[in-house]
C-alpha cells in the first residue's frame, strides 16, 4: 500500500463554491474571453503540431514518392523512422522540469517552438534517410517541452469553471493538425516529385509560427510568478482575468491567498534535487505512479496501430489501394475531431473515474469485435470482413477520447488516439494537472510523457514487425492488456472532480498539512484586510466584540 498511499482527503471547497455561484458566463467577461481566445494559438496550438506530425507520418506510407525516395523501407526501417520521434522526446524528458521552472511556461513553449522549427526544416530538406531520421529526433526532442508547459498553462490560467474544459480541449486540438496533415497528404500523394512529401513536412512549421506570433499577448502563469517572488504581477493577472464575476474581488483574494500558501508549503516539502520528488514519500509516489500508468495506458490501448500503421491494418482485410487508404485516414481523422470536441466539452462535467472506466471498457469491447472480424477475414479469405473492421475503426475513436490521457505522437492520433476520445484523450491533461501541486506539475506531466514515449517507441518499432509476422493474432495481446487497464483504473485512480487546483494540492498528504495550509490562507487574508482597512485584525475583532456587548 506504500506506493498507493492513503485515501485522499479534500479541504473545505470555499473557492469552488464561489466559482459555482458565479452565473456570468465566460463570453460575457471581456478579459476572460480574450484570454481564452489567445490561448487557442499559443497553448491549444501546440497540439496542432503534434497531430500534424502523427497524421502526416501515417499518411506518408501511402505516398509512392516518399516510399521510392527512401527505398521502400522495410518493417524494421519503417518502425525506426516513426520511433525516432519518441526517442528524441525521451532524451528531452530529464530537462523539462528545470527548463520550465527557469524560463516559465510561455518562454519554454517558445523555446520548444524554435527546436521544432529546425526539425521541420530538416525534414522538408532531407536528402537521405539518415537526415530524415535526424529531423524526426529533433522534432521529438522539442515537442515534450511544449506539451508539458502548454497543458499546465491552460490549467493555471483558466478560471475555475472552465479549467477542466480548457485542458480537455487540449487533446481534442490534436485533430486540427491531424486533419490538415491528412488533407495535405491526400492532395499531394499523387505528385511524382519529392514535393509530395516535402510540402507536408514544410507545412509542419505553421503551428509553431502561431506560438511565435501570438505569445506576446498571452499572460504568464500566476503560479509560476508567485514561485519566483513576483506576487504583484501574479495578482495583476488574477485580477484581470478572474475578477470579472459577481464576487470577483473575493474570488481573487482567496485564490491569491491559496496559491501563495500552497506554493509556500510545496517549497517546504520539495526536495533539493528536482527528480527526488518522484520517490519522496507515499503521496508523491502515488501521484507519479498514476502519471506513469496514464502514459502507458494512453499508448498501449491499441491506438498505436491506427496511428502509424493504418495501411498495414487495412491490408490485412484486403484494402490495398493507396487512394482508399488515404481516404480512410482523412475521414477517420475528421470523424475523430467531430466527436472529440463535443466529448471534451461534456466529459469534464462528470466524475473522472467514471469516464476513465467508460472509455476503457468500451475500448475493450471494440477491440474484441475488431479482432474477431480480422480473424474471419484471414480464415475465410473473404473481403466481407473489411466492412466490420472499418466500422469498428470508426467506433474506436469516441471511446478513446472519453478518457484522460495523452499521447503526443502516434496514430491517426498518437497523441489523441483514435480510440481514446471518451477518456484517455479528453481527460488526460485535465487529470494530470489536477493530480499534481504546482512545484511538481511539470515533473508529473514529464513522467507521463516519459512513459508515453517509451510506449510509443515500442509500439512504432515493434508493431509493423509483429503485424508482418503474426497478422491479426497480434490484436489478441491488446485485448488482454486492456482488461488489465480496467482493473488498474478501478483500484488506483482517485476522484478529482469539482475541485480547484489548490484544493487538490495536498489531497494525499492528510488533514494535518491541509489544516496548516488553511491557517496560512487565513493569515494572508487577515493581512490583506488590515492593509485595506488600516485597522489591525486583532483590533477589528475586539471592536466587533465591544459592539456585540
Coordinates of C-alpha atoms in Angstrom, one line a residue:
X1 CA 0.0 0.0 0.0
X2 CA 3.0 2.3 0.4
X3 CA 3.1 3.2 -3.3
X4 CA -0.7 3.6 -3.5
X5 CA -0.9 5.9 -0.5
X6 CA -3.7 6.7 1.9
X7 CA -7.2 7.5 1.0
X8 CA -7.4 11.0 -0.5
X9 CA -8.9 13.9 1.6
X10 CA -10.2 17.3 0.4
X11 CA -10.2 20.7 2.1
X12 CA -13.3 22.9 2.5
X13 CA -14.1 23.9 -1.1
X14 CA -14.6 27.6 -0.4
X15 CA -13.1 28.8 -3.7
X16 CA -15.1 26.2 -5.6
X17 CA -18.3 27.4 -4.1
X18 CA -17.6 31.0 -5.1
X19 CA -16.9 29.9 -8.6
X20 CA -20.0 27.7 -8.9
X21 CA -22.2 30.7 -7.6
X22 CA -20.8 32.8 -10.5
X23 CA -23.6 32.8 -13.1
X24 CA -21.9 35.2 -15.5
X25 CA -20.7 33.1 -18.5
X26 CA -17.2 33.4 -19.7
X27 CA -18.0 35.0 -23.1
X28 CA -19.7 37.9 -21.3
X29 CA -16.4 38.6 -19.4
X30 CA -14.3 40.7 -21.9
X31 CA -10.9 39.9 -20.3
X32 CA -11.6 36.2 -19.8
X33 CA -12.9 36.0 -23.3
X34 CA -9.7 37.5 -24.6
X35 CA -7.6 35.1 -22.5
X36 CA -9.4 32.0 -23.9
X37 CA -9.1 33.3 -27.5
X38 CA -5.3 34.0 -27.1
X39 CA -4.8 30.5 -25.6
X40 CA -6.1 28.9 -28.8
X41 CA -3.0 29.6 -30.9
X42 CA -0.5 29.8 -28.0
X43 CA -1.4 26.7 -26.0
X44 CA -4.0 24.6 -27.8
X45 CA -1.9 25.2 -31.0
X46 CA 0.8 23.0 -29.5
X47 CA -1.4 20.0 -30.1
X48 CA -1.8 21.1 -33.8
X49 CA 1.9 20.4 -34.2
X50 CA 1.6 17.0 -32.5
X51 CA -1.4 16.0 -34.5
X52 CA 0.1 17.2 -37.8
X53 CA 3.2 15.0 -37.3
X54 CA 1.4 11.9 -36.3
X55 CA -1.1 12.0 -39.1
X56 CA 1.5 13.0 -41.7
X57 CA 3.7 10.0 -40.8
X58 CA 0.7 7.7 -41.0
X59 CA -0.2 9.1 -44.4
X60 CA 3.3 9.2 -46.0
X61 CA 3.4 5.4 -46.0
X62 CA 0.8 5.6 -48.8
X63 CA 2.7 8.2 -50.8
X64 CA 4.7 6.5 -53.6
X65 CA 7.1 9.3 -54.0
X66 CA 8.1 9.0 -50.3
X67 CA 8.5 5.3 -50.4
X68 CA 10.5 5.4 -53.6
X69 CA 12.8 8.2 -52.4
X70 CA 13.6 6.2 -49.2
X71 CA 14.0 2.9 -51.0
X72 CA 10.7 1.3 -49.8
X73 CA 11.6 1.0 -46.1
X74 CA 11.0 -2.5 -44.7
X75 CA 9.1 -3.1 -41.4
X76 CA 12.2 -2.6 -39.3
X77 CA 13.3 0.6 -41.0
X78 CA 9.7 2.0 -41.0
X79 CA 9.4 1.3 -37.3
X80 CA 12.7 3.2 -36.7
X81 CA 11.6 6.2 -38.8
X82 CA 8.5 6.5 -36.6
X83 CA 10.1 5.6 -33.3
X84 CA 12.9 8.2 -33.7
X85 CA 10.4 10.9 -32.8
X86 CA 9.8 9.2 -29.5
X87 CA 13.5 8.6 -28.9
X88 CA 14.1 12.4 -29.3
X89 CA 11.3 13.0 -26.8
X90 CA 12.8 10.6 -24.3
X91 CA 16.1 12.5 -24.4
X92 CA 14.2 15.7 -23.6
X93 CA 12.3 14.5 -20.5
X94 CA 15.0 14.9 -17.9
X95 CA 15.5 18.6 -18.7
X96 CA 11.8 19.6 -18.8
X97 CA 11.2 20.5 -15.1
X98 CA 14.4 22.5 -14.8
X99 CA 13.9 24.5 -18.0
X100 CA 10.2 25.0 -17.2
X101 CA 10.9 26.4 -13.8
X102 CA 13.8 28.6 -15.1
X103 CA 12.0 30.1 -18.1
X104 CA 8.4 29.9 -17.1
X105 CA 5.5 28.4 -19.2
X106 CA 5.5 31.0 -22.0
X107 CA 9.2 31.1 -22.8
X108 CA 9.6 27.3 -22.6
X109 CA 6.9 26.9 -25.2
X110 CA 8.7 29.4 -27.4
X111 CA 12.0 27.5 -26.8
X112 CA 10.3 24.3 -27.9
X113 CA 8.9 26.0 -31.0
X114 CA 12.4 27.1 -32.0
X115 CA 13.6 23.5 -31.8
X116 CA 10.6 22.2 -33.8
X117 CA 11.1 24.8 -36.5
X118 CA 14.6 23.5 -37.0
X119 CA 13.3 19.9 -37.1
X120 CA 10.6 20.7 -39.7
X121 CA 13.1 22.5 -41.9
X122 CA 15.5 19.5 -41.7
X123 CA 12.7 17.1 -42.6
X124 CA 11.5 19.1 -45.5
X125 CA 15.0 19.4 -46.8
X126 CA 16.1 15.8 -46.2
X127 CA 18.3 14.3 -48.9
X128 CA 18.6 10.8 -47.5
X129 CA 17.0 8.6 -44.8
X130 CA 19.7 9.5 -42.2
X131 CA 18.8 13.2 -42.5
X132 CA 15.1 12.3 -42.2
X133 CA 15.8 10.3 -39.1
X134 CA 17.8 13.2 -37.6
X135 CA 14.9 15.5 -38.3
X136 CA 12.5 13.1 -36.6
X137 CA 14.7 13.2 -33.5
X138 CA 14.9 17.0 -33.4
X139 CA 11.1 17.3 -33.7
X140 CA 10.6 14.7 -31.0
X141 CA 13.1 16.5 -28.7
X142 CA 11.2 19.8 -28.9
X143 CA 7.5 18.6 -28.6
X144 CA 7.5 17.5 -24.9
X145 CA 8.7 20.9 -23.7
X146 CA 5.7 22.5 -25.5
X147 CA 3.2 19.9 -24.4
X148 CA 4.1 19.9 -20.7
X149 CA 4.0 23.7 -20.4
X150 CA 1.1 24.4 -22.7
X151 CA -1.2 21.9 -20.8
X152 CA 0.0 23.3 -17.5
X153 CA -0.5 26.9 -18.7
X154 CA -4.1 26.1 -19.7
X155 CA -4.9 24.7 -16.3
X156 CA -3.1 27.5 -14.4
X157 CA -4.6 30.4 -16.3
X158 CA -8.2 29.2 -16.9
X159 CA -11.0 30.3 -14.5
X160 CA -12.2 27.5 -12.2
X161 CA -15.5 27.0 -14.0
X162 CA -13.8 26.4 -17.4
X163 CA -10.5 24.9 -16.4
X164 CA -11.4 21.3 -16.9
X165 CA -13.0 22.1 -20.3
X166 CA -9.9 24.0 -21.5
X167 CA -7.5 21.3 -20.5
X168 CA -9.8 18.7 -22.1
X169 CA -9.8 20.7 -25.4
X170 CA -6.0 20.5 -25.4
X171 CA -6.1 16.9 -26.6
X172 CA -9.0 17.5 -28.9
X173 CA -6.9 20.1 -30.7
X174 CA -4.7 17.4 -31.9
X175 CA -7.2 16.7 -34.6
X176 CA -6.9 20.2 -36.1
X177 CA -3.3 19.5 -37.1
X178 CA -4.1 15.9 -38.0
X179 CA -6.9 16.9 -40.4
X180 CA -4.7 19.5 -42.1
X181 CA -1.9 16.9 -42.5
X182 CA -4.1 14.2 -43.8
X183 CA -5.8 16.6 -46.2
X184 CA -2.5 17.9 -47.4
X185 CA -1.0 14.5 -48.0
X186 CA -4.2 13.3 -49.7
X187 CA -3.8 16.3 -52.1
X188 CA -0.1 15.6 -52.8
X189 CA 0.2 11.8 -52.7
X190 CA -0.1 11.5 -56.5
X191 CA 2.6 14.0 -57.2
X192 CA 5.6 12.4 -58.9
X193 CA 8.2 14.7 -57.4
X194 CA 9.5 14.8 -53.9
X195 CA 7.2 17.7 -53.1
X196 CA 4.6 15.0 -52.5
X197 CA 6.2 14.6 -49.0
X198 CA 8.4 17.7 -48.7
X199 CA 5.3 20.1 -48.8
X200 CA 3.5 18.4 -45.9
X201 CA 6.8 18.4 -44.0
X202 CA 7.3 22.1 -44.6
X203 CA 3.7 22.9 -43.5
X204 CA 4.6 21.4 -40.1
X205 CA 6.2 24.8 -39.5
X206 CA 2.8 26.6 -39.5
X207 CA 1.5 25.7 -36.0
X208 CA 4.8 26.8 -34.4
X209 CA 4.5 30.1 -36.2
X210 CA 1.3 30.7 -34.3
X211 CA 3.2 30.5 -31.0
X212 CA 5.8 33.0 -32.2
X213 CA 3.1 35.4 -33.5
X214 CA 0.7 35.4 -30.5
X215 CA 2.6 34.6 -27.4
X216 CA 3.4 38.2 -26.6
X217 CA -0.3 38.7 -25.7
X218 CA -0.5 35.6 -23.5
X219 CA -0.1 36.1 -19.8
X220 CA 2.3 34.1 -17.7
X221 CA 1.1 31.5 -15.2
X222 CA 0.4 33.3 -11.9
X223 CA 1.6 30.3 -10.0
X224 CA 5.0 30.4 -11.7
X225 CA 5.1 34.2 -11.0
X226 CA 4.4 33.6 -7.3
X227 CA 7.0 30.9 -7.2
X228 CA 9.5 33.4 -8.5
X229 CA 8.6 36.0 -5.8
X230 CA 6.7 38.1 -8.4
X231 CA 3.5 38.3 -6.4
X232 CA 2.4 41.7 -7.6
X233 CA 2.5 40.5 -11.3
X234 CA 0.6 37.3 -10.4
X235 CA -2.1 39.3 -8.5
X236 CA -2.5 41.6 -11.5
X237 CA -3.0 38.6 -13.8
X238 CA -5.6 37.1 -11.4
X239 CA -7.5 40.4 -11.0
X240 CA -7.6 41.0 -14.8
X241 CA -8.8 37.5 -15.8
X242 CA -10.5 36.0 -12.8
X243 CA -12.1 39.1 -11.2
X244 CA -15.0 39.8 -13.5
X245 CA -17.7 37.7 -11.8
X246 CA -20.3 38.8 -9.2
X247 CA -17.9 38.1 -6.4
X248 CA -14.7 38.5 -8.5
X249 CA -12.8 40.5 -5.9
X250 CA -13.5 38.0 -3.1
X251 CA -12.6 35.1 -5.5
X252 CA -9.3 36.7 -6.5
X253 CA -8.4 37.5 -2.8
X254 CA -9.0 33.9 -1.8
X255 CA -7.4 32.4 -4.9
X256 CA -4.2 34.5 -4.4
X257 CA -4.0 33.6 -0.8
X258 CA -4.5 29.9 -1.5
X259 CA -1.8 29.9 -4.3
X260 CA 0.7 31.7 -2.0
X261 CA 0.1 29.4 0.9
X262 CA 0.1 26.2 -1.2
X263 CA 3.3 27.1 -3.0
X264 CA 5.0 28.0 0.2
X265 CA 4.1 24.6 1.7
X266 CA 5.1 22.9 -1.5
X267 CA 8.5 24.6 -1.5
X268 CA 9.0 23.5 2.2
X269 CA 8.3 19.8 1.2
X270 CA 10.1 19.8 -2.1
X271 CA 13.4 18.0 -2.5
X272 CA 16.6 19.9 -3.4
X273 CA 17.1 17.6 -6.4
X274 CA 14.2 18.1 -8.7
X275 CA 13.7 14.4 -9.6
X276 CA 13.9 13.2 -5.9
X277 CA 10.3 14.2 -5.5
X278 CA 9.3 11.2 -7.6
X279 CA 10.1 8.8 -4.6
X280 CA 9.9 11.4 -1.8
X281 CA 7.0 9.9 0.2
X282 CA 3.9 7.7 -0.4
X283 CA 1.7 10.6 -1.6
X284 CA 4.2 11.6 -4.2
X285 CA 4.9 8.1 -5.2
X286 CA 1.2 7.6 -5.8
X287 CA 1.0 10.7 -8.0
X288 CA 4.0 9.8 -10.1
X289 CA 2.8 6.1 -10.4
X290 CA -0.5 7.4 -11.7
X291 CA 1.2 9.7 -14.2
X292 CA 3.4 6.8 -15.4
X293 CA 0.4 4.5 -15.7
X294 CA -1.6 7.0 -17.7
X295 CA 1.3 7.4 -20.1
X296 CA 1.5 3.6 -20.8
X297 CA -2.3 3.2 -21.0
X298 CA -2.6 6.0 -23.5
X299 CA -0.4 4.3 -25.9
X300 CA -1.0 0.6 -25.1
X301 CA -4.7 0.6 -25.7
X302 CA -4.4 -0.3 -29.4
X303 CA -4.4 3.2 -30.7
X304 CA -0.7 3.0 -31.8
X305 CA -1.7 0.6 -34.6
X306 CA -4.2 3.1 -36.0
X307 CA -1.8 6.0 -35.5
X308 CA 1.0 4.8 -37.7
X309 CA 0.1 1.6 -39.4
X310 CA -3.4 2.1 -40.9
X311 CA -2.1 0.9 -44.3
X312 CA -1.0 -2.4 -42.8
X313 CA -4.2 -2.8 -40.8
X314 CA -6.3 -2.3 -43.9
X315 CA -4.1 -4.6 -46.0
X316 CA -4.9 -7.5 -43.6
X317 CA -8.5 -7.3 -44.7
X318 CA -7.8 -6.8 -48.4
X319 CA -7.8 -3.0 -48.7
X320 CA -4.5 -2.1 -50.5
X321 CA -5.4 0.8 -52.9
X322 CA -3.4 3.9 -51.8
X323 CA -6.2 6.3 -52.6
X324 CA -8.6 4.3 -50.5
X325 CA -6.1 4.2 -47.6
X326 CA -5.7 8.0 -47.8
X327 CA -9.4 8.4 -47.8
X328 CA -9.9 6.2 -44.7
X329 CA -7.1 8.1 -42.9
X330 CA -8.6 11.5 -43.7
X331 CA -12.2 10.6 -43.0
X332 CA -11.2 8.8 -39.7
X333 CA -9.2 11.9 -38.6
X334 CA -12.2 14.2 -39.4
X335 CA -14.5 11.9 -37.5
X336 CA -12.1 12.0 -34.6
X337 CA -12.3 15.7 -34.5
X338 CA -16.1 15.7 -34.8
X339 CA -16.6 13.5 -31.7
X340 CA -13.5 14.7 -29.8
X341 CA -14.7 18.4 -29.4
X342 CA -18.2 17.6 -28.0
X343 CA -16.7 15.0 -25.7
X344 CA -14.1 17.4 -24.5
X345 CA -16.9 19.8 -23.6
X346 CA -19.0 17.1 -21.9
X347 CA -16.6 14.7 -20.3
X348 CA -15.2 17.2 -17.7
X349 CA -18.7 17.6 -16.3
X350 CA -18.7 14.0 -14.9
X351 CA -16.5 12.2 -12.3
X352 CA -13.1 11.4 -13.7
X353 CA -13.1 7.7 -12.7
X354 CA -16.5 7.1 -14.3
X355 CA -15.3 8.4 -17.6
X356 CA -12.0 6.5 -17.5
X357 CA -13.8 3.3 -16.9
X358 CA -16.4 4.0 -19.6
X359 CA -13.6 4.6 -22.1
X360 CA -11.5 1.6 -21.2
X361 CA -14.5 -0.9 -21.1
X362 CA -15.8 0.5 -24.4
X363 CA -12.3 0.2 -25.9
X364 CA -12.1 -3.5 -24.8
X365 CA -15.4 -4.4 -26.5
X366 CA -14.4 -2.6 -29.7
X367 CA -11.1 -4.4 -29.9
X368 CA -12.6 -7.8 -29.3
X369 CA -15.0 -7.3 -32.2
X370 CA -12.3 -5.9 -34.4
X371 CA -10.0 -8.9 -33.7
X372 CA -12.8 -11.4 -34.5
X373 CA -13.6 -9.6 -37.8
X374 CA -10.0 -9.5 -38.8
X375 CA -9.6 -13.2 -38.0
X376 CA -12.6 -14.2 -40.0
X377 CA -11.2 -12.3 -43.0
X378 CA -8.0 -14.3 -42.9
X379 CA -9.6 -17.6 -42.1
X380 CA -12.3 -17.4 -44.7
X381 CA -10.2 -15.5 -47.3
X382 CA -13.2 -13.2 -47.6
X383 CA -13.2 -9.4 -48.3
X384 CA -16.6 -9.1 -46.5
X385 CA -14.8 -8.8 -43.1
X386 CA -13.4 -5.4 -44.3
X387 CA -16.7 -3.8 -43.6
X388 CA -16.9 -4.6 -39.8
X389 CA -13.2 -3.8 -39.4
X390 CA -13.8 -0.3 -40.9
X391 CA -16.9 0.2 -38.9
X392 CA -15.1 -0.5 -35.6
X393 CA -12.1 1.5 -36.5
X394 CA -14.5 4.5 -36.5
X395 CA -16.3 3.3 -33.4
X396 CA -13.0 3.1 -31.6
X397 CA -12.4 6.9 -31.9
X398 CA -15.2 8.1 -29.5
X399 CA -14.1 5.7 -26.8
X400 CA -10.5 6.8 -27.0
X401 CA -11.5 10.4 -26.5
X402 CA -13.5 9.9 -23.4
X403 CA -10.5 9.3 -21.2
X404 CA -7.9 11.5 -19.5
X405 CA -4.6 10.7 -21.1
X406 CA -2.5 11.9 -23.9
X407 CA 0.0 10.7 -26.4
X408 CA 1.6 13.3 -28.5
X409 CA 2.9 11.4 -31.4
X410 CA 1.1 8.5 -32.6
X411 CA -1.5 7.3 -34.8
X412 CA -4.1 8.8 -36.6
X413 CA -4.0 10.1 -33.3
X414 CA -1.0 9.1 -31.5
X415 CA -1.4 12.0 -29.2
X416 CA -5.0 11.9 -29.0
X417 CA -5.5 8.5 -30.1
X418 CA -8.4 7.4 -32.2
X419 CA -10.0 5.1 -29.7
X420 CA -9.4 7.0 -26.5
X421 CA -11.7 10.1 -27.0
X422 CA -14.0 9.3 -24.2
X423 CA -11.4 9.0 -21.5
X424 CA -7.8 8.8 -22.4
X425 CA -8.0 11.9 -24.6
X426 CA -10.5 14.3 -23.2
X427 CA -9.4 14.0 -19.6
X428 CA -5.7 13.2 -19.8
X429 CA -4.3 16.7 -19.2
X430 CA -7.2 17.7 -17.1
X431 CA -6.5 14.8 -14.7
X432 CA -2.7 15.3 -14.7
X433 CA -3.0 19.0 -13.9
X434 CA -5.3 18.1 -11.0
X435 CA -3.2 15.4 -9.6
X436 CA 0.0 17.4 -9.0
X437 CA 0.8 20.5 -6.9
X438 CA 2.4 23.4 -8.9
X439 CA 6.0 22.5 -7.8
X440 CA 5.8 19.0 -9.2
X441 CA 3.3 19.6 -12.1
X442 CA 5.9 19.9 -14.8
X443 CA 7.7 16.8 -13.4
X444 CA 4.4 14.9 -13.3
X445 CA 3.4 15.6 -16.9
X446 CA 7.0 14.9 -17.9
X447 CA 6.9 11.5 -16.3
X448 CA 3.6 10.8 -18.2
X449 CA 5.4 11.9 -21.4
X450 CA 8.3 9.6 -20.5
X451 CA 6.1 6.5 -20.3
X452 CA 4.2 7.7 -23.4
X453 CA 7.5 7.9 -25.3
X454 CA 8.6 4.5 -24.1
X455 CA 5.3 3.0 -25.1
X456 CA 5.2 4.8 -28.4
X457 CA 8.8 3.9 -29.2
X458 CA 8.0 0.2 -28.5
X459 CA 4.7 0.3 -30.5
X460 CA 6.1 2.1 -33.5
X461 CA 9.1 -0.1 -33.8
X462 CA 7.5 -3.5 -32.9
X463 CA 4.0 -3.1 -34.3
X464 CA 5.0 -3.3 -38.0
X465 CA 7.2 -6.3 -37.3
X466 CA 4.5 -8.1 -35.3
X467 CA 1.8 -7.4 -37.9
X468 CA 4.0 -8.8 -40.6
X469 CA 4.9 -11.9 -38.5
X470 CA 1.5 -12.9 -36.9
X471 CA -1.1 -10.6 -38.5
X472 CA -4.4 -10.4 -36.7
X473 CA -3.3 -12.6 -33.8
X474 CA -1.3 -9.6 -32.6
X475 CA -4.6 -7.9 -31.7
X476 CA -5.2 -10.5 -29.0
X477 CA -2.3 -9.1 -26.9
X478 CA -4.1 -5.7 -26.8
X479 CA -7.4 -7.4 -25.9
X480 CA -5.8 -8.9 -22.8
X481 CA -3.9 -5.8 -21.9
X482 CA -7.0 -3.6 -22.0
X483 CA -8.5 -5.8 -19.3
X484 CA -5.5 -5.1 -17.1
X485 CA -6.2 -1.4 -17.7
X486 CA -9.8 -1.7 -16.5
X487 CA -8.8 -3.3 -13.2
X488 CA -6.0 -0.8 -12.6
X489 CA -8.3 2.2 -13.1
X490 CA -10.9 0.8 -10.8
X491 CA -8.4 0.1 -8.0
X492 CA -5.9 3.0 -8.2
X493 CA -7.4 6.1 -9.8
X494 CA -8.7 8.8 -7.3
X495 CA -11.6 11.2 -7.9
X496 CA -10.7 14.9 -8.5
X497 CA -13.9 16.2 -10.0
X498 CA -15.3 19.6 -8.9
X499 CA -12.2 21.0 -7.1
X500 CA -9.8 23.8 -7.7
X501 CA -6.1 23.1 -8.2
X502 CA -5.2 24.4 -4.7
X503 CA -7.9 22.4 -3.1
X504 CA -6.4 19.3 -4.7
X505 CA -2.8 20.1 -4.0
X506 CA -2.5 18.0 -0.8
X507 CA -5.3 15.6 -1.1
X508 CA -2.9 12.6 -0.5
X509 CA -0.9 14.2 2.3
X510 CA -3.6 14.1 5.0
X511 CA -5.5 16.6 7.1
X512 CA -2.6 17.9 9.1
X513 CA -0.9 19.5 6.2
X514 CA -4.2 20.7 4.8
X515 CA -5.1 22.4 8.1
X516 CA -1.6 24.1 8.1
X517 CA -2.1 25.4 4.6
X518 CA -5.6 26.6 5.5
X519 CA -4.3 28.5 8.5
X520 CA -1.7 30.2 6.3
X521 CA -4.5 31.2 3.9
X522 CA -6.4 32.8 6.7
X523 CA -3.3 34.7 7.8
X524 CA -2.8 36.1 4.3
X525 CA -6.4 37.1 4.1
X526 CA -6.2 38.8 7.5
X527 CA -3.1 40.8 6.5
X528 CA -4.8 41.9 3.3
X529 CA -7.9 43.1 5.3
X530 CA -5.6 45.0 7.6
X531 CA -4.0 46.7 4.7
X532 CA -7.3 47.6 3.1
X533 CA -8.9 48.9 6.3
X534 CA -5.8 50.3 8.0
X535 CA -7.1 48.7 11.2
X536 CA -5.2 45.7 12.7
X537 CA -7.2 42.5 12.5
X538 CA -6.9 42.0 16.3
X539 CA -8.4 45.5 17.0
X540 CA -11.1 44.8 14.5
X541 CA -12.1 41.6 16.3
X542 CA -12.1 43.5 19.7
X543 CA -14.3 46.2 18.2
X544 CA -16.7 43.7 17.0
X545 CA -16.9 42.1 20.4
X546 CA -17.5 45.5 22.0
X547 CA -20.3 46.3 19.6
X548 CA -21.9 42.9 20.3
X549 CA -21.7 43.6 24.0

